[in-house]
PDB file of C-alpha atoms in Angstrom:
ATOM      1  CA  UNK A   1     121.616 131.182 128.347  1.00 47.00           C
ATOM      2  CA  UNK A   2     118.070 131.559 127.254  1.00 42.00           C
ATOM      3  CA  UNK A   3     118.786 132.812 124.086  1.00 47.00           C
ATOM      4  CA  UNK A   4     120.224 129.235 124.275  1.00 42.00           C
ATOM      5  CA  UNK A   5     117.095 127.322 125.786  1.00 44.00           C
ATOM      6  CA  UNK A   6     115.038 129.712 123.028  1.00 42.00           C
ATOM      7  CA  UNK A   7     116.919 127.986 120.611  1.00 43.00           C
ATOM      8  CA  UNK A   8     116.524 124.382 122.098  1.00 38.00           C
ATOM      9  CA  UNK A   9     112.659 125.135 122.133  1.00 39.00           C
ATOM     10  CA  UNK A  10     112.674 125.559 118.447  1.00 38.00           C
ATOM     11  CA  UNK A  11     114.512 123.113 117.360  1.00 41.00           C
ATOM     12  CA  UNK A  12     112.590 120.420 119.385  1.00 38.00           C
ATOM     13  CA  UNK A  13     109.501 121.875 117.472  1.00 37.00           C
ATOM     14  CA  UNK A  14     110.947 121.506 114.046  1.00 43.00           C
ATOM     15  CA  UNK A  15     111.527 118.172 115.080  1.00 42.00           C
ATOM     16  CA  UNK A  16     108.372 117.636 116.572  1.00 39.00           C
ATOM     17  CA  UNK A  17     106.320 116.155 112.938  1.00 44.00           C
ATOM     18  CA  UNK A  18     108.805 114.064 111.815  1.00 42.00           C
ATOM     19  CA  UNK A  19     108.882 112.299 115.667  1.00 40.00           C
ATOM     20  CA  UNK A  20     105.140 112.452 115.046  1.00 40.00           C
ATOM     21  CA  UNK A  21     105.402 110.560 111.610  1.00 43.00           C
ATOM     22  CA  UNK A  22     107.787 107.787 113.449  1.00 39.00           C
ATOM     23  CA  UNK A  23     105.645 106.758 116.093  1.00 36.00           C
ATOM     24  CA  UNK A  24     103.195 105.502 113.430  1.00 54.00           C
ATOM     25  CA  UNK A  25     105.614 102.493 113.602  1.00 58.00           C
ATOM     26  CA  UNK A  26     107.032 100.481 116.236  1.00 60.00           C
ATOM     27  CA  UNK A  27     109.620  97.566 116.467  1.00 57.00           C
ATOM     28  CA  UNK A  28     109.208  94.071 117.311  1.00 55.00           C
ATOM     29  CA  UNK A  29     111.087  91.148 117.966  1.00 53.00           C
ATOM     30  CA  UNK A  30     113.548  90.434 115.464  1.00 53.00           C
ATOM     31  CA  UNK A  31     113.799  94.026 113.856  1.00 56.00           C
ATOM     32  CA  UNK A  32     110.487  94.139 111.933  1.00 65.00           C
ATOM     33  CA  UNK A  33     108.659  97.246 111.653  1.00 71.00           C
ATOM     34  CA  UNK A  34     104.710  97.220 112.571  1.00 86.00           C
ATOM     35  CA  UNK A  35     102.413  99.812 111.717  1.00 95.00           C
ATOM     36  CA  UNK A  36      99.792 100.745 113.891  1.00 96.00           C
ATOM     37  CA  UNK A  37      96.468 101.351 111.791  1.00 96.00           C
ATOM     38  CA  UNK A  38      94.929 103.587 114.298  1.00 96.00           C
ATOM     39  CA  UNK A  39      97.800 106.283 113.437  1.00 97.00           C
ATOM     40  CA  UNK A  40      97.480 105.261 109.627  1.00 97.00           C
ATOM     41  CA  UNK A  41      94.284 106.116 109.430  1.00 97.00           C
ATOM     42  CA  UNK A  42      94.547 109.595 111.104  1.00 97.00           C
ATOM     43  CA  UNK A  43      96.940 110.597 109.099  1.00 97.00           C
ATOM     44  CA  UNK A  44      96.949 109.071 105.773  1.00 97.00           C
ATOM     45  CA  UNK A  45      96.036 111.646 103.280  1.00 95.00           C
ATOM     46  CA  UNK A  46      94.736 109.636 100.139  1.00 93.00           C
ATOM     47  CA  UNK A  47      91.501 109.618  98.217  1.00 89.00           C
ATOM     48  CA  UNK A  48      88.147 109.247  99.661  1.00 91.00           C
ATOM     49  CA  UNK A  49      89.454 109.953 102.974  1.00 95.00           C
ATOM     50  CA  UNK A  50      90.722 113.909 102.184  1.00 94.00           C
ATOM     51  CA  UNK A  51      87.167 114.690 103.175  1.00 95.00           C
ATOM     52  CA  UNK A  52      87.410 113.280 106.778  1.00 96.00           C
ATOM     53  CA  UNK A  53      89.363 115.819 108.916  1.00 96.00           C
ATOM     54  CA  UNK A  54      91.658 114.092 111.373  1.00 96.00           C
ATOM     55  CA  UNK A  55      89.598 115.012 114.150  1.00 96.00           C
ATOM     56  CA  UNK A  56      86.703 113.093 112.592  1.00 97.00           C
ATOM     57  CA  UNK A  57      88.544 109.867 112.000  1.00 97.00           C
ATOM     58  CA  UNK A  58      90.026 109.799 115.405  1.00 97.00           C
ATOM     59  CA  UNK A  59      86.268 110.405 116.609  1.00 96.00           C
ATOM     60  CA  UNK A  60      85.357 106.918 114.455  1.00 97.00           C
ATOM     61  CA  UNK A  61      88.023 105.030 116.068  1.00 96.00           C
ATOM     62  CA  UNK A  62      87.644 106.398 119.764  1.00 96.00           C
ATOM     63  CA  UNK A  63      83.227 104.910 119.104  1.00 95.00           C
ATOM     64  CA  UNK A  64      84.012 102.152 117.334  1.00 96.00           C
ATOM     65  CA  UNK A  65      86.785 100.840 120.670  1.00 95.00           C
ATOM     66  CA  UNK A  66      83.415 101.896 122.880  1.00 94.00           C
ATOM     67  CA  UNK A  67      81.092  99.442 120.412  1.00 93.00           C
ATOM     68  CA  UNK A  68      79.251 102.829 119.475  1.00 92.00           C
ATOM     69  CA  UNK A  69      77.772 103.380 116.087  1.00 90.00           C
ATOM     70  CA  UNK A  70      79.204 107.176 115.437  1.00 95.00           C
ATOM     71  CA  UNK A  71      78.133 109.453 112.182  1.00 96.00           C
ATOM     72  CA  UNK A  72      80.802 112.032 111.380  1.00 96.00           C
ATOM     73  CA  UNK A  73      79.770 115.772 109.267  1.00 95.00           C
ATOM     74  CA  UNK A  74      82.215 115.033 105.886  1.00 94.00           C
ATOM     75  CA  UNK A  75      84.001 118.167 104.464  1.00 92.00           C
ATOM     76  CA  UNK A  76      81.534 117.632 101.679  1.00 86.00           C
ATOM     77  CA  UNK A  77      78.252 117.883 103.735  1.00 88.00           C
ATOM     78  CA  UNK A  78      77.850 113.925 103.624  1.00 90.00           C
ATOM     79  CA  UNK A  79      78.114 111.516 106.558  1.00 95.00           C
ATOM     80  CA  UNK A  80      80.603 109.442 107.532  1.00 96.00           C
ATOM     81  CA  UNK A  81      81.195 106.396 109.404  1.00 97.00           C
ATOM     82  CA  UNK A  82      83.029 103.146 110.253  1.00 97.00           C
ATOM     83  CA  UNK A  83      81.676 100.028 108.489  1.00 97.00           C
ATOM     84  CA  UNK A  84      84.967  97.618 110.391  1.00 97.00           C
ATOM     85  CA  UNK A  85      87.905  97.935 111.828  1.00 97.00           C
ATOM     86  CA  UNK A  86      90.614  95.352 113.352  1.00 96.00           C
ATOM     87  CA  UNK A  87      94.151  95.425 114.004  1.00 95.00           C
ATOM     88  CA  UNK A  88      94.973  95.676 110.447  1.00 97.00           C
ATOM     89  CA  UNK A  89      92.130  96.245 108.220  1.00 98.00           C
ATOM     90  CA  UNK A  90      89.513  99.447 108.211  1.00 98.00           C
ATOM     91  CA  UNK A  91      86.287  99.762 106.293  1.00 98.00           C
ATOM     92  CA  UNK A  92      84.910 103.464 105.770  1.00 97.00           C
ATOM     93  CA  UNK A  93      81.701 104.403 104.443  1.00 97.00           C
ATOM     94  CA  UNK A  94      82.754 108.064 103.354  1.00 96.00           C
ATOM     95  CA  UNK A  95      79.386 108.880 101.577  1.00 94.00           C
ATOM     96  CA  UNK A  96      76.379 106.743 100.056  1.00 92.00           C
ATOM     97  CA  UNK A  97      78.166 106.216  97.180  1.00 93.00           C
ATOM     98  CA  UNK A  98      81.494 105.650  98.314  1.00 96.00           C
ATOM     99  CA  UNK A  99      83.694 103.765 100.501  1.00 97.00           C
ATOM    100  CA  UNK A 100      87.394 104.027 101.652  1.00 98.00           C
ATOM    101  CA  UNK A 101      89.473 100.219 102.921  1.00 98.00           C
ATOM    102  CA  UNK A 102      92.991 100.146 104.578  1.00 98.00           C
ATOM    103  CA  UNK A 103      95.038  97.368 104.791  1.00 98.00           C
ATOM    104  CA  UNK A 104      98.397  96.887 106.352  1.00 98.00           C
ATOM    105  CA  UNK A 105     100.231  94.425 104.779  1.00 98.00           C
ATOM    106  CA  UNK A 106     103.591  92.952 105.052  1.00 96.00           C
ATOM    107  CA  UNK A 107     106.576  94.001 102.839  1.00 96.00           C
ATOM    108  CA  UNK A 108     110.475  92.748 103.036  1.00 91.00           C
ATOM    109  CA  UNK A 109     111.120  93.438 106.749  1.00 88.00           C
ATOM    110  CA  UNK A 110     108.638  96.308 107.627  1.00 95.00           C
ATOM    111  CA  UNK A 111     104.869  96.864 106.493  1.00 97.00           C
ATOM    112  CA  UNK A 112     102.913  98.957 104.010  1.00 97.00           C
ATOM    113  CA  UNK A 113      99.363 100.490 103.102  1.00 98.00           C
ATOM    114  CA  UNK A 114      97.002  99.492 100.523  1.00 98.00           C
ATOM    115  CA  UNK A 115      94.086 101.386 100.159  1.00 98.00           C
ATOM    116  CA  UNK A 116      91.048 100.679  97.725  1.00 98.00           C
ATOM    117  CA  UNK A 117      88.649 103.329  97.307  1.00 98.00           C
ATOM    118  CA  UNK A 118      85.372 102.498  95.645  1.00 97.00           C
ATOM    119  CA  UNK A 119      82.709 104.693  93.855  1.00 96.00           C
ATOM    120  CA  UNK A 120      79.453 103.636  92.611  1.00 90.00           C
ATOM    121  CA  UNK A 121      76.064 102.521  93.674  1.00 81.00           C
ATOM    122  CA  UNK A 122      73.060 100.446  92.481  1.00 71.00           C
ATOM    123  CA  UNK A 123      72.670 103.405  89.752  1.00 76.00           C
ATOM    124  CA  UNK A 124      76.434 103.806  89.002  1.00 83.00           C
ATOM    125  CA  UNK A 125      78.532 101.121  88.405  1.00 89.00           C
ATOM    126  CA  UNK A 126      80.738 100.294  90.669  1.00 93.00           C
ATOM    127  CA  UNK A 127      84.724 101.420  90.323  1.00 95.00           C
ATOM    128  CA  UNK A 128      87.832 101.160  92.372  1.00 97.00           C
ATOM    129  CA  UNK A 129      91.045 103.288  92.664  1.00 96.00           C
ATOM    130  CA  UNK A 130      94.097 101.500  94.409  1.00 97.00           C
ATOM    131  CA  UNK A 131      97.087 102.714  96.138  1.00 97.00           C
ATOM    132  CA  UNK A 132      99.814 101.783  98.111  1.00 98.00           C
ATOM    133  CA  UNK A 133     102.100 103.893 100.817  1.00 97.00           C
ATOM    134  CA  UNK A 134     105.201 103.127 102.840  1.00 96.00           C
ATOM    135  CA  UNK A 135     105.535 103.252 106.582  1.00 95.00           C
ATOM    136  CA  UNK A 136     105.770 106.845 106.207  1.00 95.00           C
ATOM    137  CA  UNK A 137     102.856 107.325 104.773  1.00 96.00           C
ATOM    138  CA  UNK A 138     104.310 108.413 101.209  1.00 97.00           C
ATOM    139  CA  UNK A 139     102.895 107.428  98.201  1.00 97.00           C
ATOM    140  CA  UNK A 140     104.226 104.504  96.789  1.00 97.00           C
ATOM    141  CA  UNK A 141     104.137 103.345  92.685  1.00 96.00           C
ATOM    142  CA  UNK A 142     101.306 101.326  91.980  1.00 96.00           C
ATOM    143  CA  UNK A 143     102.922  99.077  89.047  1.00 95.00           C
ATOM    144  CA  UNK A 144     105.271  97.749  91.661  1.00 96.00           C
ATOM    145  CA  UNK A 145     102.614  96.282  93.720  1.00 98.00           C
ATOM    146  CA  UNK A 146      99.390  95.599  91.464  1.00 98.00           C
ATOM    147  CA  UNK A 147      98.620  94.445  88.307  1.00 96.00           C
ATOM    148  CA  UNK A 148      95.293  94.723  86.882  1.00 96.00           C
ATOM    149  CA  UNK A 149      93.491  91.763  85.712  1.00 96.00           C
ATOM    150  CA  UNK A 150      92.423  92.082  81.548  1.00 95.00           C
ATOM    151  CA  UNK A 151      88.936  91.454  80.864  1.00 94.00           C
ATOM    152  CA  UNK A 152      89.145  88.146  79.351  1.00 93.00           C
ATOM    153  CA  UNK A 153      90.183  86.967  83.002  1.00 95.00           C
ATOM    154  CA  UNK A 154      86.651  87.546  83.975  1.00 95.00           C
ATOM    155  CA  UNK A 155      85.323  85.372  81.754  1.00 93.00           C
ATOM    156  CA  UNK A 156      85.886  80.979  81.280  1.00 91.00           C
ATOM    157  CA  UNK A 157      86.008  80.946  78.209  1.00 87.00           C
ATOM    158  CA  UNK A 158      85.929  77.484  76.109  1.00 80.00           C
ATOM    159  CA  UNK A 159      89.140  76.502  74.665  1.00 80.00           C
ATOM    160  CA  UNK A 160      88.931  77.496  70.932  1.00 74.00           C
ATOM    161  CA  UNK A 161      85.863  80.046  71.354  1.00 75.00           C
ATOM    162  CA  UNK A 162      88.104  83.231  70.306  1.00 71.00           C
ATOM    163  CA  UNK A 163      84.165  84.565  68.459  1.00 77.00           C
ATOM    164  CA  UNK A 164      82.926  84.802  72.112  1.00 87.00           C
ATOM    165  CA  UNK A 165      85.398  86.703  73.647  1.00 89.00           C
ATOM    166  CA  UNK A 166      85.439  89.102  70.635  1.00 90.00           C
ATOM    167  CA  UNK A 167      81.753  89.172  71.043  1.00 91.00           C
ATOM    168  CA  UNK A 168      81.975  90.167  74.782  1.00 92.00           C
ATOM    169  CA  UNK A 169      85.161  92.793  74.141  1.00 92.00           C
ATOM    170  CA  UNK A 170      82.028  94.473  71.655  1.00 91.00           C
ATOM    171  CA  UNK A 171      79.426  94.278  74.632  1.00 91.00           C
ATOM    172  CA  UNK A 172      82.436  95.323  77.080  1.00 91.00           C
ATOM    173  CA  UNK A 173      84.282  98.366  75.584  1.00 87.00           C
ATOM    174  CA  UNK A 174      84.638 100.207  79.298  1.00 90.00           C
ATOM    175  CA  UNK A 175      85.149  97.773  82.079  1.00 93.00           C
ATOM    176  CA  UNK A 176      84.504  98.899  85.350  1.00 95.00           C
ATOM    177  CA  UNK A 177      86.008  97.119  88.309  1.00 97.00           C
ATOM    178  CA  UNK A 178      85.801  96.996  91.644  1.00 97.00           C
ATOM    179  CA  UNK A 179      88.159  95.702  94.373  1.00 98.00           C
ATOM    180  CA  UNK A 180      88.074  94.603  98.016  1.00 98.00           C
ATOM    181  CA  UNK A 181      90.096  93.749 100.363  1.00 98.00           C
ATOM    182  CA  UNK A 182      89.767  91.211 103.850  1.00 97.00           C
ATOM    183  CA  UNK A 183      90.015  91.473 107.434  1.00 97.00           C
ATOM    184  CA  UNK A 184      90.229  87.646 107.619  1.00 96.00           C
ATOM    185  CA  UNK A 185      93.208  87.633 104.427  1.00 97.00           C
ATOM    186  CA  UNK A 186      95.708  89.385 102.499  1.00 98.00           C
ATOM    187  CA  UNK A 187      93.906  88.639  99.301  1.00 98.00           C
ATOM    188  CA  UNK A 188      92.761  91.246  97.050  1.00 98.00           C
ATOM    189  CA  UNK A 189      89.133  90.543  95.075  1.00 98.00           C
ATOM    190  CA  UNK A 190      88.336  91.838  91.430  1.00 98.00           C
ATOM    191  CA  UNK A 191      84.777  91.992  90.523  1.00 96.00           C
ATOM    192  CA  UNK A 192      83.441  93.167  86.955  1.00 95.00           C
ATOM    193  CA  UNK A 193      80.650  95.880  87.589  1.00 94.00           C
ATOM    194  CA  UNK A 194      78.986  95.637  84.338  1.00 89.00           C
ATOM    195  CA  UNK A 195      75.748  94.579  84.334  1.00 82.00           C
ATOM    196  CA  UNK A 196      74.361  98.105  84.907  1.00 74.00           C
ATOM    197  CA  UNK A 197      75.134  99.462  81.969  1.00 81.00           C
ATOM    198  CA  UNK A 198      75.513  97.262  78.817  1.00 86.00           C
ATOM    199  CA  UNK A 199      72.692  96.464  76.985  1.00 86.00           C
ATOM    200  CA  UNK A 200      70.501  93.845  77.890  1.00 87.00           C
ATOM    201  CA  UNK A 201      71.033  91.750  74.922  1.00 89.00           C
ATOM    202  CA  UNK A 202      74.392  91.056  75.931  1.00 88.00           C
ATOM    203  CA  UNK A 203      73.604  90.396  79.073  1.00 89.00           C
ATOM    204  CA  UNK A 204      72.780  86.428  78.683  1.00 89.00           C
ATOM    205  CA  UNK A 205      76.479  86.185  77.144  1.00 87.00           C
ATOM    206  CA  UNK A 206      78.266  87.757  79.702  1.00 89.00           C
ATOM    207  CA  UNK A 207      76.035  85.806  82.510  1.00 89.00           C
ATOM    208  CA  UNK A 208      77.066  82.306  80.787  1.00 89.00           C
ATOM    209  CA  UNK A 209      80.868  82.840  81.064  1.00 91.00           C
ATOM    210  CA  UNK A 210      81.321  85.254  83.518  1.00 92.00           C
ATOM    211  CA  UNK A 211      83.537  84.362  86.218  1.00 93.00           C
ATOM    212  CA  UNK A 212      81.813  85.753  89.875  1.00 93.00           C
ATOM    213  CA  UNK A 213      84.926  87.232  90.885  1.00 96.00           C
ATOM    214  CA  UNK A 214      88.737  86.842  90.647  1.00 97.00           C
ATOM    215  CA  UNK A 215      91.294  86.749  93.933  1.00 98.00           C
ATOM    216  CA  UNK A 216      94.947  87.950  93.995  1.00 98.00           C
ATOM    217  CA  UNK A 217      96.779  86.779  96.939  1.00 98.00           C
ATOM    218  CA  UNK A 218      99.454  88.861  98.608  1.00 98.00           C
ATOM    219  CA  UNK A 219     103.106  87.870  97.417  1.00 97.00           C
ATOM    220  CA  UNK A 220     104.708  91.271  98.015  1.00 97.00           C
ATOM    221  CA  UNK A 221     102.386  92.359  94.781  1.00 97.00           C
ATOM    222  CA  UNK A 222      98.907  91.767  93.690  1.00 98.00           C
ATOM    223  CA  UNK A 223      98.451  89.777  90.282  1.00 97.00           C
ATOM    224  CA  UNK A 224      95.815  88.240  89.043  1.00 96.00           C
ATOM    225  CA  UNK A 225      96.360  84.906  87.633  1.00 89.00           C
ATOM    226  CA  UNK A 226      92.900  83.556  85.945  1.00 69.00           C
TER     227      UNK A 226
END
C-alpha cells in the first residue's frame, strides 16, 4: 500500500506543470476560452521579458493592483517596471531602451498572445520584434497572423510620382519600424523610425509625404492596408 500512495505522489507531480499551464485559461459561457493576463505574463517566456524572473513580474503585478510604483533588479543589472496594465493589455519598461507589450486577443473560439517588443531610444532608432503564442503559451508562426507593411505604405504618394518614391527607397535603404499596441483597441500601429539616421537632405522629402503612422485592425491577422 504505500509503495502504492508513493506512486500516486509522483504521478500527481508529473502532472502538476501541465495543470499549472491549464489554469492560465478558464471557460466562459458558451465554451470560449479566456486567458488570464496576470498568468500570461508570469509565465510567458519571449523576448524582452527573459530578463524578468517570474518572481519579479509577479512582484509588478502584486504593486501595480496596490496603485504602487515598484522598480524590479533585471537579470541584466537594469531596472524594471510596469508602464500599464488592464485586463488584457500590459506595458513593460524592461530597460531605458526597451520595452515589452502583451495583448490578449481573440482567435476562433479561444484567445491568443501578441507581444511587441521594442528597442531603441532618442539615439537609436526605434525597432520592433512581434510575436504571437497560443493559450499555451507556445510559440505561434508569425506569417499567419502579421503582415508587415512595405515602405511605400508610409508614404502618400501622388498618383503618377513613381521618381519620388524611388527617390525616398535611395534615402530609405534600412527601414526601421516600430509597433504598438492599445489598451483601449485591438489595433496594431506601424510607425517609420527614420528620421534619426538618414541624412538630413532627405529629410524635407520624407517629411512632405510621410504618412504619421499606419493602423492594422485585428481580423484574426494584422495587415496593413495603406
Amino acid at each position: 500500500m504505500k509503495n502504492y500512495n508513493a506512486w500516486v505522489a509522483i504521478f500527481i507531480v508529473a502532472l502538476f506543470p501541465f495543470l499549472t499551464l491549464s489554469a492560465k485559461s478558464t471557460k466562459e459561457k458558451g465554451g470560449k476560452e479566456t486567458l488570464n493576463l496576470r498568468e500570461v505574463f508570469a509565465n510567458l517566456n519571449t523576448p524582452g521579458l527573459e530578463s524578468i524572473s517570474k518572481t519579479a513580474r509577479l512582484d509588478l503585478a502584486d504593486y501595480w493592483d496596490a496603485d504602487s510604483v515598484h522598480f524590479v533588479r533585471t537579470a541584466s543589472g537594469g531596472v524594471a517596471n510596469l508602464e500599464e496594465f488592464t485586463k488584457n493589455y500590459v506595458r513593460v519598461k524592461v530597460s531605458n531602451v526597451s520595452t515589452v507589450e502583451l495583448k490578449i486577443l481573440p482567435y476562433k473560439k479561444g484567445e491568443i498572445v501578441a507581444c511587441v517588443f521594442t528597442v531603441g531610444d532618442s539615439v537609436q532608432a526605434k525597432d520592433s520584434e512581434i510575436d504571437f503564442y497560443d493559450a499555451s503559451l507556445v510559440p505561434m508562426k508569425k506569417n499567419r497572423f502579421f503582415s508587415a507593411p512595405v515602405l511605400s505604405q508610409f508614404f502618400a504618394i501622388p498618383k503618377g510620382s513613381s521618381t519620388v518614391m524611388e527617390e525616398i527607397r535611395e534615402a530609405v535603404p534600412f527601414p526601421t519600424v516600430a509597433y504598438s499596441l492599445s489598451p483601449l483597441t485591438d489595433d496594431l500601429t506601424a510607425r517609420l523610425t527614420v528620421e534619426d539616421y538618414i541624412s538630413p537632405d532627405d529629410l524635407p522629402l520624407l517629411n512632405r509625404f510621410a504618412r504619421k503612422e499606419l493602423v492594422a485592425p485585428w481580423t484574426g491577422k494584422y495587415k496593413f492596408n495603406n
